[in-house]
PDB file of C-alpha atoms (C1' of nucleotides) in Angstrom:
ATOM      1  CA  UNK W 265      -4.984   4.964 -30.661  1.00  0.00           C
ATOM      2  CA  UNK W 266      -6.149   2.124 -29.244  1.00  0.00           C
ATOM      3  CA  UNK W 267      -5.251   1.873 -25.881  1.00  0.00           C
ATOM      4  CA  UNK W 268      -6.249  -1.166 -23.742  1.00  0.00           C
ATOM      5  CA  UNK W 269      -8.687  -1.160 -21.479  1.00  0.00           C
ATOM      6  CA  UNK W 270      -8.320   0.543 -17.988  1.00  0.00           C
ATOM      7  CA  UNK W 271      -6.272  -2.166 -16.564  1.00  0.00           C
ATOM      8  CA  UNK W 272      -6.320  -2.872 -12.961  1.00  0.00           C
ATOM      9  CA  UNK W 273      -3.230  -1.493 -12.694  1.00  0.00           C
ATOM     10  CA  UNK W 274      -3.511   1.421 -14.584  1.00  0.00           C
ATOM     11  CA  UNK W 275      -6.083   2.451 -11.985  1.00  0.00           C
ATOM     12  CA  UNK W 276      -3.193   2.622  -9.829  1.00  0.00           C
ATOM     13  CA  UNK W 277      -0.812   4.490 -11.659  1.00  0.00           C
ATOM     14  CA  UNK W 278      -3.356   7.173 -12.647  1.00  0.00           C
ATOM     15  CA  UNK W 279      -3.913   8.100  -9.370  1.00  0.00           C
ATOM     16  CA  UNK W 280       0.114   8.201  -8.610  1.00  0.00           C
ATOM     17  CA  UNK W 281       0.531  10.272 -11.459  1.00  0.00           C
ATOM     18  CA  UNK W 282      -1.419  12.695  -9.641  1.00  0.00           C
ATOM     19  CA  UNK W 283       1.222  12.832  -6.622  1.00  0.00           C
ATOM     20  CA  UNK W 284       2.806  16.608  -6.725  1.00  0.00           C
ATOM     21  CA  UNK W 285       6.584  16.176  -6.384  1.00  0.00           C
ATOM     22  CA  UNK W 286       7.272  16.698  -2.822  1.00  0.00           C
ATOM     23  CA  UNK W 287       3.942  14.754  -1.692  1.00  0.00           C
ATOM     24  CA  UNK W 288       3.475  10.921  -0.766  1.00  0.00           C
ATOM     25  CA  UNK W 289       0.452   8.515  -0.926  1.00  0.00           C
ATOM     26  CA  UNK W 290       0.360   5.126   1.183  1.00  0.00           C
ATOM     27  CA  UNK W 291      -0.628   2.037  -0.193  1.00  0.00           C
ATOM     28  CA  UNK W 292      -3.495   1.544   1.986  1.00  0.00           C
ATOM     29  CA  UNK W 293      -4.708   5.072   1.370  1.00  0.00           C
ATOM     30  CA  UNK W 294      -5.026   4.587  -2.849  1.00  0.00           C
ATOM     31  CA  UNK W 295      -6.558   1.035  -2.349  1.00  0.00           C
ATOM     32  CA  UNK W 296      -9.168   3.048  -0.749  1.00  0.00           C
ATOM     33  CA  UNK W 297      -9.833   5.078  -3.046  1.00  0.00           C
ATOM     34  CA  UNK W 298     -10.258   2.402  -5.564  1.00  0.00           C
ATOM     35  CA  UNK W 299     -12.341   0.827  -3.733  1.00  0.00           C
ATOM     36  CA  UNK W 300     -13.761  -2.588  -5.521  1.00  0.00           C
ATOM     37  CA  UNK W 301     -11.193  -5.326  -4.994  1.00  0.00           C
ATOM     38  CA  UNK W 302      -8.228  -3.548  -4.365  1.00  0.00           C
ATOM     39  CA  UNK W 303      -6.111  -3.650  -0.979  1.00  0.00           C
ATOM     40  CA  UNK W 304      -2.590  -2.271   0.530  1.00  0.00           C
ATOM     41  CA  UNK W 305      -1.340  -5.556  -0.908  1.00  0.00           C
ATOM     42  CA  UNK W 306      -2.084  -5.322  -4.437  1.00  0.00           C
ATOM     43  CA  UNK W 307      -1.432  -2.004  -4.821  1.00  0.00           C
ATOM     44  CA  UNK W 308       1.927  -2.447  -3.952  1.00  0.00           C
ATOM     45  CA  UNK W 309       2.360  -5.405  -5.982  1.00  0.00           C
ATOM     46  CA  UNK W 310       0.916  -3.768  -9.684  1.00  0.00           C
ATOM     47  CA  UNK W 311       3.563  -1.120  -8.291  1.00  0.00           C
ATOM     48  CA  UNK W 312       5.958  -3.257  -9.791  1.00  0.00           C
ATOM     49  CA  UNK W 313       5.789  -2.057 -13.086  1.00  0.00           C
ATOM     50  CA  UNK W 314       5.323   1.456 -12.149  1.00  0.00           C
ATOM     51  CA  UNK W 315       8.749   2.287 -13.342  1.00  0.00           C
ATOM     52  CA  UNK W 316       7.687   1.248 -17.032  1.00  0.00           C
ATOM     53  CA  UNK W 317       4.885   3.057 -17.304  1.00  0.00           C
ATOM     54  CA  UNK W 318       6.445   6.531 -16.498  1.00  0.00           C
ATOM     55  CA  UNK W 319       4.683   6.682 -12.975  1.00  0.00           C
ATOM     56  CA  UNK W 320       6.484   8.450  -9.579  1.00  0.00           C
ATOM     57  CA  UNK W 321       6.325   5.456  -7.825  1.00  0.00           C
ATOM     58  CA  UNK W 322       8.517   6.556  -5.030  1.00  0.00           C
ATOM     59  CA  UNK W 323       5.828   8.819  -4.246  1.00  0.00           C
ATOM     60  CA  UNK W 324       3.957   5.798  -2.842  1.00  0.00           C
ATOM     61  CA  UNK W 325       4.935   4.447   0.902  1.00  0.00           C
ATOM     62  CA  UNK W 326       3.629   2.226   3.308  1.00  0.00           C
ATOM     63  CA  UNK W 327       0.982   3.966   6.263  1.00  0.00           C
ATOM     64  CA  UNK W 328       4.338   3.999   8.707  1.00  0.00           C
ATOM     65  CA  UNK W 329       5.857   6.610   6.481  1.00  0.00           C
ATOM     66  CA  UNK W 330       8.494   4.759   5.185  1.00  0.00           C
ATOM     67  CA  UNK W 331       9.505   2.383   1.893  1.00  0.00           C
ATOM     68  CA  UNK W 332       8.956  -1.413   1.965  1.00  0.00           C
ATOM     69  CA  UNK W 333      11.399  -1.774  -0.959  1.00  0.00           C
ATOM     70  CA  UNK W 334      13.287  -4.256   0.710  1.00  0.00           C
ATOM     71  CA  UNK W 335      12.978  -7.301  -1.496  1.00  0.00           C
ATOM     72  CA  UNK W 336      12.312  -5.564  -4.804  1.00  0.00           C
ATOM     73  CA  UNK W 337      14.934  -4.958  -7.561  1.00  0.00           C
ATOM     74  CA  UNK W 338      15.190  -1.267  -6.882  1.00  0.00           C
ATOM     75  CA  UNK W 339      18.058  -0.345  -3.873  1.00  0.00           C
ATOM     76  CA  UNK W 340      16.376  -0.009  -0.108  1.00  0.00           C
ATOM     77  CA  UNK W 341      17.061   3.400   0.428  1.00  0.00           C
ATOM     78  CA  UNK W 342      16.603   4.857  -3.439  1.00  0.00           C
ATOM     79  CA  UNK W 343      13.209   5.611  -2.533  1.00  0.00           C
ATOM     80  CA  UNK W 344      13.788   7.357   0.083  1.00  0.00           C
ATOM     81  CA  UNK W 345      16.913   9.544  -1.718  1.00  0.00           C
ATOM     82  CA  UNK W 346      14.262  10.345  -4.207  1.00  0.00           C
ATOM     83  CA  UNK W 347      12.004  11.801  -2.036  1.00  0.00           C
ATOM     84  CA  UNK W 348      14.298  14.080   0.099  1.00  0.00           C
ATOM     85  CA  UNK W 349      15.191  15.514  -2.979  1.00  0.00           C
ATOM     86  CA  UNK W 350      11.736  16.698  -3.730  1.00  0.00           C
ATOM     87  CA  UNK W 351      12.054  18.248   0.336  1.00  0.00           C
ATOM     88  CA  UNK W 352      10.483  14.871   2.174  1.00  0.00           C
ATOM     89  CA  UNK W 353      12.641  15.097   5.278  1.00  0.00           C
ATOM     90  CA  UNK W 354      12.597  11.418   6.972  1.00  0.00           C
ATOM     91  CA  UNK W 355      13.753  10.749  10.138  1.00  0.00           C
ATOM     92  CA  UNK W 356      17.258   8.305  11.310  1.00  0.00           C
ATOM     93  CA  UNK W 357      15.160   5.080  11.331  1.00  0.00           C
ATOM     94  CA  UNK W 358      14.025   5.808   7.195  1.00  0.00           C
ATOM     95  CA  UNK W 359      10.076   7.457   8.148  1.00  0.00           C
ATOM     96  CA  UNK W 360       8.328  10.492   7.391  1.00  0.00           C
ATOM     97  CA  UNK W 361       5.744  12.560   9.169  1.00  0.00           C
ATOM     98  CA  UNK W 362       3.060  11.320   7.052  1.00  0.00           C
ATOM     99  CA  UNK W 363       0.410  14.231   8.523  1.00  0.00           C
ATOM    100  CA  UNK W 364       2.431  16.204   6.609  1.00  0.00           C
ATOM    101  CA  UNK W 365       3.260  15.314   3.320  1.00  0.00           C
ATOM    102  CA  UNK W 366       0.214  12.699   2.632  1.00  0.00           C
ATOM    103  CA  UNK W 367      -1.362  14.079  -0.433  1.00  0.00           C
ATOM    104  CA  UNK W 368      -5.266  13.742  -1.205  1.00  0.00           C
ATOM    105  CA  UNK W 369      -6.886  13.517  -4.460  1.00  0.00           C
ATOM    106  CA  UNK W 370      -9.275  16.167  -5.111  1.00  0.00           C
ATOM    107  CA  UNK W 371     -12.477  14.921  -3.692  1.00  0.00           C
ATOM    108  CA  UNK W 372     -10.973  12.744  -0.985  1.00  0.00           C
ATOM    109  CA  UNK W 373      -9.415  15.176   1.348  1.00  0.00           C
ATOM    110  CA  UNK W 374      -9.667  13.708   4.877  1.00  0.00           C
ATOM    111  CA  UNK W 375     -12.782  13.862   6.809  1.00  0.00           C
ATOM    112  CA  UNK W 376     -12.750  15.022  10.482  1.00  0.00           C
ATOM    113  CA  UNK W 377     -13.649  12.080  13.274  1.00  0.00           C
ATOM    114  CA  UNK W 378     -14.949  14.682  15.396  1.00  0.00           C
ATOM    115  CA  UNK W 379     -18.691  13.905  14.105  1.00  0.00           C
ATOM    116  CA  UNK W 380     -18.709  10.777  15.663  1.00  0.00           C
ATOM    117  CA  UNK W 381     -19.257  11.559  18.892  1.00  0.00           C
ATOM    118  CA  UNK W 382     -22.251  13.683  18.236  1.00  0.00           C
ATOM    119  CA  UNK W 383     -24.163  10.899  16.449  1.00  0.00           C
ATOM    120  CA  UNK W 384     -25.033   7.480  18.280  1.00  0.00           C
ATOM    121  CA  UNK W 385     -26.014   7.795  21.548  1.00  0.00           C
ATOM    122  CA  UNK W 386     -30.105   7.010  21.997  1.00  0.00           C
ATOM    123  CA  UNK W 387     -31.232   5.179  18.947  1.00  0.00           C
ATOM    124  CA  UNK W 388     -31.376   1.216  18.626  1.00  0.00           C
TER     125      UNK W 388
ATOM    126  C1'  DC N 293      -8.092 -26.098 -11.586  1.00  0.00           C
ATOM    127  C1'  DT N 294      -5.196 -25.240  -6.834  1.00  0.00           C
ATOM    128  C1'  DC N 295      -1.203 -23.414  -4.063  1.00  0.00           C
ATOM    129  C1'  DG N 296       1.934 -19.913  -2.667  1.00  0.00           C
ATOM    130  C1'  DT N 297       3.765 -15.338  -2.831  1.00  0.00           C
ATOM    131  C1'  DG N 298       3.945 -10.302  -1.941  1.00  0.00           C
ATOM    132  C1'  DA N 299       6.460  -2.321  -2.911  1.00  0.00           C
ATOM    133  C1'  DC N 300       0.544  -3.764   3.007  1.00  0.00           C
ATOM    134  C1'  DG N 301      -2.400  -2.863   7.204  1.00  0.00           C
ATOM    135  C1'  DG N 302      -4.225  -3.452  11.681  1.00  0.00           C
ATOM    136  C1'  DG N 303      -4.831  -5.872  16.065  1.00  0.00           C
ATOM    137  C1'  DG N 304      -3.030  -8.441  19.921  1.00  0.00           C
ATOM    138  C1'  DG N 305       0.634  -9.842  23.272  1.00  0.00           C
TER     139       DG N 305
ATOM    140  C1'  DT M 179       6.660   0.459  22.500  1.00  0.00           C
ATOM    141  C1'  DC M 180       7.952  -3.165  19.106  1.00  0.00           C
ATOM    142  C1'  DC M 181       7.173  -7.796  17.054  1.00  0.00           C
ATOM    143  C1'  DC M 182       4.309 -11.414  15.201  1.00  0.00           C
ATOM    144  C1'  DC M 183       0.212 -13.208  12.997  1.00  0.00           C
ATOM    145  C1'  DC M 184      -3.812 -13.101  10.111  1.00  0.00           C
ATOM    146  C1'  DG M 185      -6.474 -11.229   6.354  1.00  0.00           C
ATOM    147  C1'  DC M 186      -6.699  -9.124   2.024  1.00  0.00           C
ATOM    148  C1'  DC M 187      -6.627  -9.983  -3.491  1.00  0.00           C
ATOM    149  C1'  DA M 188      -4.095 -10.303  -8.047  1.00  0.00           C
ATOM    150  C1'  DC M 189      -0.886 -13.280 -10.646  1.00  0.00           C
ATOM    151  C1'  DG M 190       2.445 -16.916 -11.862  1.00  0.00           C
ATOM    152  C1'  DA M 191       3.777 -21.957 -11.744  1.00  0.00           C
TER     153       DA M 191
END
DNA sequence: CTCGTGACGGGGG
DNA sequence: TCCCCCGCCACGA
């Protein structure tokens, strides 16, 4: 079957399709793992088509926790309904604690900051 | 070809 | 603390 090449935006869902039910991504946080020309913003926008290609896309929020489906086609809070029933619990004003249900790719778990502070210091 | 938009993110006031 | 502005890059007119 030929399938077309790794579109830009199938880079996007790929990853997505990865989310566990119950788990969320921000936009910011898969544009980083692409890497190579992709930002917060585009993410979100190939997002658009997420629904067509079989891809949880209301696994994916923004980095305050909560949906920025306000001007799409889908309803504001859908997102969010769809997520509390996979067990997201989001606060009154629509956010959840994202230091608890961000998911990582394997490979790209989050790195501890504390190594900062013992490099730098004497050099340059 | 150029211009404007947008499911974002971070810094400044 | 919240709100506003700028930057980021793909895509349509």
């Amino acid at each position: 079957m030929n399938r077309d090449h790794p579109s830009y935006r199938h880079k996007v869902y790929e990853i997505v399709r990865q989310i566990p039910s119950g788990r969320v991504m921000t936009y910011g946080q898969i544009a980083e793992i692409l890497g190579e020309g992709y930002t917060a913003r585009t993410v979100g926008y190939v997002m658009h088509a997420a629904g067509d290609e079989n891809v949880p896309w209301q696994r994916v929020i923004n980095a305050k926790g909560g949906s920025s489906t306000g001007k799409v086609t889908v309803p504001v809070n859908l997102q969010q309904r769809l997520l509390e029933e996979e067990g997201v619990k989001f606060s009154e004003k629509g956010f959840c604690d994202l230091e608890r249900y961000r998911w990582y790719p394997e490979g790209f778990e989050a790195a501890d900051d504390d190594e900062t502070a013992t490099l730098f210091g004497d050099a340059d």
